[in-house]
Amino acid sequence: MSHHYRWLWPIYFYVCSCAFGQSTASVAGTVHDQTGAPISGAHVVVKSPLTNFERSSVSDGDGAFQITNIPARNYEVTVQAPGFRPFETTLALAARLTAELPVKLELAANETHVSVTASDRALLVNAEETGTRAQLSETDIGKMALQVGNRGLEAVVVSFPGFAQNANGAIHPRGAHNQMSFIIDGMPITDQLTGAFANSVDPNIVQNVELFTGNIPAEFGNKVSAVVNVTSKTGLGTGRLLGGSIAVSGAGFDTLSQVTQVAGEKGKLGFTFSLNTMKSNRYLDQVSLDNLHNGGNSQRAFSRLDYQAGAHDVLRLNLLAGRSSFELANLRSQQARGMDERQELRDVSAALGWVHTFNANTLWSSNSSYRTTVAQLFPSDGDFPVTAAQARHLSTVTFLNQLGVVRGRHNVRFGVDIQHFPVSENFSFGITDPMFNVPGSDAYLPNLLAFDLSRGGRLFQFSKRASGSLYSSYLQDEINLGNLHVSAGLRFDNYRFLVHGSQFQPRLGISYNIRGMGTVLRASYNRLYQTPPNENLLISNSDESSVLVAPHIRETVGSAVVLIRPERQNLYEMGLQQAVGRKVSLNASFYHKDAKDQQDNNSFFNTPIIFPMQLKSIRVNSVEGRMVVTPVRGFSGSLSVTHARAISTPPFTGGLYIGNGDVALLNSGPFVIDHDQVLSLQTIVNYTGKKGFYATCSMRYDSGLVTAAADPVQVARDPDYADLLPLVNLTSAPPRTKPRAVTDLVLGYQHLRGEKRQWEASLQVSNISNERALYNFQSAFVGTRLVQPRTAGVRLSWFF
């Protein structure tokens, strides 16, 4: 490449790098003076007041600059250099792979002010969004009041509309149970991620989160009730060989943690590394007002390497690993008997990405990844009312290939994906309480007598291996027609595991921008095909476990074993974006979802063991809204509102229901499932002072999820649950946990030298009012769990 065109190098490079994240973009260009001479040392800033996303770069000796990993939306761009007037413009990155931005600066002595900035309203809406989407930057995540304990990225995502908050970090996206994907720099993770069931994604690795819940692009498949697209931190663009931070924190329940992060670049190589370790005596959400037998620890590591192999090729390697070991929270009766069950989780992931750029408008990207997860439950001599052991192993091998072409009004993506998932499951259980399944009682199940250890029975044991595959292809076109934007996609999935099935899935959306009013109208239709969860799928569909199926369920279903099939959904959505003045953005939507073969899980007592199950159908109607206030004198904030109605129709198939009388009642006809909630509010208020002080206050209100239809009289006689009666309304129709409002506060100070942080200190208080509240109560799906009581903690960070 000749000297005159050296400034084009960043464009080719960052066209490649932005393809690793499905919806990121980049800016590259040159800064010149009026004579055409390059200006070095110019400070270029790309900023979104709506998401608090900000990245910067400095032009080199040739005047060239580049900024990558930018989420696709509208931005303010400013360019400043000593002796020159500032340059300002508004840049739309919603539908392009890269943006070329040549900048000409005027001398300060010249009275002309170079500004091509559009109306502030253009920064408050995104005219090309045809479905519900939201974004959050690392700046906001770093100041959020996340619960003390093992919470992962789900604790961040739940602050957006459309999510019902559940125990141990689990969240229900739009009436679904964990049917969501986490995409880490293009690598899909479709495991069921919660603190108790699998190691979560560490929020500390995130540079930006983009959340899709409406009009899911055709390139995303499998678990797509919500797609969390994560752009991780990269060393590229740091401008130094090594930098980073060390943070240590301590909080109530003997909680200690540390996060170490380093990043840098040298020549063609950029790298980043993060290590997060934590221990706590309240690792899971407790199952009673007493926090009994609930200690645990976790370690999570992440590394990313970016290598510029040539003018047209970029390679990226991601490595993730996690381990956690924790006790299972006990009821009082279990603690009295010395119950000491423990769970260990391990996972390792590796992904290699390769992007080849043919030209500025055409590229090919490939991502190959391997992920393996292991979960082991260890029993104890004091287990009560049952003893259980588990060892499950799930691996996922993924090959993704995509061709992207930008031509005129069209942004076309075509891809072919392959997933292969070998599964191994080992499970055993036995009844240890002689009062659990008493012969001759109304609740007696004769098929469980063989596994009643208190009456001379034996352990039920299951061990099996199998593997399946998912083959997919898609075509997606984003068409820009001025004020009208059309998103047209078609996906085809071919599923081959315990059952075989396939589905064509149209993904269609439109948005219309009413210019001058700051208004965007949108509507979409999606056909979705969600494959069953792979964890414990073998036992839920096995002939061996059919002996555990209660007679009334067998009669309702007509068979002891009915294989779980992929869920087929129709999702309709209408929405509105509205800019109010120069500082407020409103986003509202209504959606209707109807699905056949609804997927869910049932909990094995209060253990982390969950088994996939299925109902005949579900229909969900919901109204969602989000208001964002951009910074005004240091203050900013957001308010998320969700109203959801979810009705499921039995019969149940799959799962493993032992001693749960609620299942018989739910099988009698359509019922309001526990994803249903009348009102959920989440508000976050941020303050950033000029002298380094900041504060974040968040409040979440939930009107209450559906619980089991328990008899209040019997609950009052149960010493394990009697004191929880004031926290649940068992006489309402349907019964629900009582409303709760939980407020968290963070106060902090950043010490700066110039524009660089040197150290930071913060104080966090979770659940300031010490609200006593339940997530759920004796649910067939998730058991019983309580909200975290008031907990205070401090955090100290050093930057280098």
CSV table of C-alpha atoms in Angstrom, one decimal, residues 249-468:
chain,number,residue,atom,x,y,z
A,249,SER,CA,-13.9,-5.8,48.1
A,250,GLY,CA,-15.4,-7.0,51.2
A,251,ALA,CA,-19.1,-7.2,52.3
A,252,GLY,CA,-21.5,-8.8,54.7
A,253,PHE,CA,-21.8,-12.6,55.1
A,254,ASP,CA,-18.0,-12.8,55.1
A,255,THR,CA,-17.9,-12.0,51.4
A,256,LEU,CA,-14.5,-11.2,49.9
A,257,SER,CA,-13.6,-10.8,46.2
A,258,GLN,CA,-10.9,-9.4,43.9
A,259,VAL,CA,-10.8,-8.5,40.2
A,260,THR,CA,-7.5,-8.2,38.3
A,261,GLN,CA,-7.5,-6.9,34.8
A,262,VAL,CA,-4.6,-6.1,32.4
A,263,ALA,CA,-4.6,-5.0,28.7
A,264,GLY,CA,-2.2,-3.7,26.2
A,265,GLU,CA,-1.0,-3.7,22.6
A,266,LYS,CA,2.3,-4.2,20.8
A,267,GLY,CA,2.5,-3.9,17.1
A,268,LYS,CA,-0.1,-6.1,15.5
A,269,LEU,CA,-1.1,-7.8,18.7
A,270,GLY,CA,-3.6,-6.7,21.3
A,271,PHE,CA,-4.4,-8.6,24.5
A,272,THR,CA,-6.6,-8.4,27.6
A,273,PHE,CA,-6.9,-10.6,30.6
A,274,SER,CA,-9.3,-10.7,33.6
A,275,LEU,CA,-9.4,-12.8,36.8
A,276,ASN,CA,-12.3,-12.6,39.2
A,277,THR,CA,-12.3,-14.6,42.5
A,278,MET,CA,-14.9,-14.5,45.3
A,279,LYS,CA,-16.0,-16.3,48.5
A,280,SER,CA,-19.1,-15.8,50.5
A,281,ASN,CA,-21.1,-17.4,53.3
A,282,ARG,CA,-24.3,-16.5,51.4
A,283,TYR,CA,-23.5,-17.9,48.0
A,284,LEU,CA,-27.0,-18.8,47.0
A,285,ASP,CA,-30.3,-17.1,47.8
A,286,GLN,CA,-31.3,-18.7,51.1
A,287,VAL,CA,-34.4,-21.0,51.4
A,288,SER,CA,-35.5,-19.8,54.8
A,289,LEU,CA,-35.1,-16.7,57.0
A,290,ASP,CA,-32.0,-18.3,58.5
A,291,ASN,CA,-29.0,-18.3,56.2
A,292,LEU,CA,-28.0,-22.0,56.8
A,293,HIS,CA,-25.2,-24.0,55.2
A,294,ASN,CA,-24.7,-21.5,52.3
A,295,GLY,CA,-21.0,-20.9,51.8
A,296,GLY,CA,-19.2,-21.0,48.5
A,297,ASN,CA,-16.5,-19.7,46.3
A,298,SER,CA,-15.9,-19.0,42.6
A,299,GLN,CA,-13.1,-18.2,40.2
A,300,ARG,CA,-13.6,-16.8,36.6
A,301,ALA,CA,-10.9,-16.0,34.0
A,302,PHE,CA,-11.1,-14.4,30.6
A,303,SER,CA,-8.5,-13.6,27.9
A,304,ARG,CA,-8.8,-12.1,24.5
A,305,LEU,CA,-6.0,-11.9,21.9
A,306,ASP,CA,-6.4,-9.9,18.6
A,307,TYR,CA,-3.8,-10.3,15.9
A,308,GLN,CA,-3.6,-8.3,12.6
A,309,ALA,CA,-2.2,-11.0,10.2
A,310,GLY,CA,-2.2,-8.8,7.2
A,311,ALA,CA,-4.0,-6.0,5.3
A,312,HIS,CA,-7.1,-8.2,4.8
A,313,ASP,CA,-7.0,-10.7,7.7
A,314,VAL,CA,-7.6,-10.4,11.4
A,315,LEU,CA,-7.5,-13.3,14.0
A,316,ARG,CA,-9.0,-13.3,17.5
A,317,LEU,CA,-8.7,-15.9,20.2
A,318,ASN,CA,-11.1,-15.9,23.2
A,319,LEU,CA,-10.5,-18.1,26.3
A,320,LEU,CA,-13.0,-18.4,29.2
A,321,ALA,CA,-12.8,-20.6,32.2
A,322,GLY,CA,-14.9,-20.8,35.4
A,323,ARG,CA,-15.1,-22.9,38.6
A,324,SER,CA,-17.4,-22.7,41.6
A,325,SER,CA,-17.8,-24.8,44.7
A,326,PHE,CA,-20.6,-24.2,47.1
A,327,GLU,CA,-22.9,-25.6,49.8
A,328,LEU,CA,-26.6,-26.1,49.1
A,329,ALA,CA,-28.7,-23.8,51.4
A,330,ASN,CA,-30.5,-25.8,54.0
A,331,LEU,CA,-33.9,-25.7,55.6
A,332,ARG,CA,-34.0,-25.8,59.4
A,333,SER,CA,-35.0,-29.5,59.4
A,334,GLN,CA,-32.2,-30.3,57.0
A,335,GLN,CA,-29.7,-28.4,59.1
A,336,ALA,CA,-30.8,-30.2,62.2
A,337,ARG,CA,-30.0,-33.6,60.6
A,338,GLY,CA,-26.6,-32.5,59.4
A,339,MET,CA,-27.4,-32.3,55.7
A,340,ASP,CA,-24.2,-31.3,53.8
A,341,GLU,CA,-24.9,-31.4,50.1
A,342,ARG,CA,-22.4,-29.6,47.9
A,343,GLN,CA,-22.2,-28.6,44.3
A,344,GLU,CA,-19.2,-28.0,42.0
A,345,LEU,CA,-19.4,-26.4,38.6
A,346,ARG,CA,-16.6,-26.1,36.0
A,347,ASP,CA,-16.5,-24.7,32.5
A,348,VAL,CA,-13.9,-24.0,29.8
A,349,SER,CA,-14.5,-22.2,26.5
A,350,ALA,CA,-12.2,-21.4,23.5
A,351,ALA,CA,-13.2,-19.5,20.4
A,352,LEU,CA,-11.1,-18.7,17.3
A,353,GLY,CA,-12.4,-16.0,15.0
A,354,TRP,CA,-11.0,-15.1,11.5
A,355,VAL,CA,-12.2,-12.3,9.3
A,356,HIS,CA,-11.1,-11.8,5.7
A,357,THR,CA,-11.9,-8.5,4.0
A,358,PHE,CA,-12.3,-8.6,0.3
A,359,ASN,CA,-12.9,-4.9,0.1
A,360,ALA,CA,-14.4,-2.1,2.1
A,361,ASN,CA,-17.9,-3.5,1.4
A,362,THR,CA,-17.5,-7.2,1.5
A,363,LEU,CA,-16.1,-9.6,4.1
A,364,TRP,CA,-16.2,-13.1,5.3
A,365,SER,CA,-16.0,-14.1,8.9
A,366,SER,CA,-15.6,-17.5,10.7
A,367,ASN,CA,-15.9,-18.4,14.3
A,368,SER,CA,-15.0,-21.8,15.7
A,369,SER,CA,-15.6,-22.6,19.3
A,370,TYR,CA,-15.5,-25.3,21.9
A,371,ARG,CA,-17.2,-25.1,25.3
A,372,THR,CA,-17.5,-27.8,28.0
A,373,THR,CA,-19.3,-27.7,31.3
A,374,VAL,CA,-19.3,-30.1,34.2
A,375,ALA,CA,-21.7,-30.1,37.2
A,376,GLN,CA,-21.4,-32.4,40.2
A,377,LEU,CA,-23.7,-32.7,43.2
A,378,PHE,CA,-22.2,-34.5,46.2
A,379,PRO,CA,-24.6,-36.1,48.7
A,380,SER,CA,-24.1,-36.4,52.5
A,381,ASP,CA,-25.2,-38.8,55.2
A,382,GLY,CA,-27.7,-36.3,56.6
A,383,ASP,CA,-29.7,-35.7,53.4
A,384,PHE,CA,-33.4,-35.1,54.0
A,385,PRO,CA,-36.1,-35.8,52.8
A,386,VAL,CA,-34.2,-37.3,49.9
A,387,THR,CA,-30.6,-37.8,49.0
A,388,ALA,CA,-29.4,-37.1,45.5
A,389,ALA,CA,-26.2,-37.2,43.5
A,390,GLN,CA,-25.4,-35.8,40.0
A,391,ALA,CA,-22.6,-35.7,37.5
A,392,ARG,CA,-23.5,-34.2,34.2
A,393,HIS,CA,-21.2,-33.2,31.3
A,394,LEU,CA,-22.2,-31.0,28.3
A,395,SER,CA,-19.9,-30.0,25.5
A,396,THR,CA,-20.8,-27.8,22.5
A,397,VAL,CA,-18.8,-27.5,19.3
A,398,THR,CA,-19.8,-24.6,17.1
A,399,PHE,CA,-18.7,-23.6,13.6
A,400,LEU,CA,-20.1,-20.2,12.3
A,401,ASN,CA,-19.5,-18.8,8.8
A,402,GLN,CA,-20.9,-15.5,7.5
A,403,LEU,CA,-20.6,-13.5,4.3
A,404,GLY,CA,-21.4,-9.8,4.7
A,405,VAL,CA,-22.0,-7.4,1.7
A,406,VAL,CA,-22.9,-3.7,1.7
A,407,ARG,CA,-24.3,-2.5,-1.6
A,408,GLY,CA,-26.2,0.8,-1.9
A,409,ARG,CA,-29.3,0.6,0.4
A,410,HIS,CA,-28.7,-3.0,1.3
A,411,ASN,CA,-26.6,-4.6,4.1
A,412,VAL,CA,-26.8,-8.4,3.4
A,413,ARG,CA,-25.6,-11.2,5.6
A,414,PHE,CA,-25.6,-14.9,4.7
A,415,GLY,CA,-24.5,-17.5,7.0
A,416,VAL,CA,-24.2,-21.3,7.7
A,417,ASP,CA,-23.9,-22.6,11.3
A,418,ILE,CA,-23.2,-26.0,12.7
A,419,GLN,CA,-23.5,-27.1,16.4
A,420,HIS,CA,-22.7,-30.5,17.8
A,421,PHE,CA,-23.4,-31.3,21.5
A,422,PRO,CA,-22.3,-34.5,23.2
A,423,VAL,CA,-24.1,-35.0,26.6
A,424,SER,CA,-23.3,-37.3,29.6
A,425,GLU,CA,-25.6,-37.6,32.6
A,426,ASN,CA,-25.4,-39.5,35.8
A,427,PHE,CA,-28.0,-39.1,38.5
A,428,SER,CA,-29.2,-41.0,41.6
A,429,PHE,CA,-31.6,-40.4,44.4
A,430,GLY,CA,-33.4,-42.1,47.3
A,431,ILE,CA,-36.0,-41.2,49.9
A,432,THR,CA,-34.6,-40.8,53.4
A,433,ASP,CA,-37.7,-39.4,55.3
A,434,PRO,CA,-40.2,-42.1,56.3
A,435,MET,CA,-42.9,-39.5,56.4
A,436,PHE,CA,-42.3,-38.3,52.8
A,437,ASN,CA,-44.3,-41.1,51.0
A,438,VAL,CA,-46.4,-42.9,53.6
A,439,PRO,CA,-48.2,-46.0,52.4
A,440,GLY,CA,-51.9,-45.6,52.7
A,441,SER,CA,-51.9,-41.8,52.8
A,442,ASP,CA,-53.8,-39.7,50.2
A,443,ALA,CA,-50.5,-38.5,48.7
A,444,TYR,CA,-48.9,-42.0,48.5
A,445,LEU,CA,-47.2,-42.9,45.2
A,446,PRO,CA,-46.6,-46.7,45.0
A,447,ASN,CA,-44.0,-46.3,42.2
A,448,LEU,CA,-41.6,-44.6,44.6
A,449,LEU,CA,-41.6,-47.4,47.2
A,450,ALA,CA,-38.7,-49.2,45.5
A,451,PHE,CA,-36.5,-46.2,46.1
A,452,ASP,CA,-37.5,-45.4,49.7
A,453,LEU,CA,-34.3,-46.0,51.7
A,454,SER,CA,-36.2,-45.6,54.9
A,455,ARG,CA,-38.2,-48.7,54.1
A,456,GLY,CA,-35.4,-50.9,52.8
A,457,GLY,CA,-35.5,-49.6,49.2
A,458,ARG,CA,-32.6,-48.9,46.9
A,459,LEU,CA,-31.2,-45.9,45.1
A,460,PHE,CA,-32.7,-45.0,41.7
A,461,GLN,CA,-29.7,-44.7,39.4
A,462,PHE,CA,-29.4,-43.3,35.8
A,463,SER,CA,-26.4,-43.1,33.5
A,464,LYS,CA,-26.5,-42.4,29.8
A,465,ARG,CA,-24.6,-40.7,27.0
A,466,ALA,CA,-25.8,-39.3,23.7
A,467,SER,CA,-25.0,-36.5,21.2
A,468,GLY,CA,-27.0,-34.3,18.9
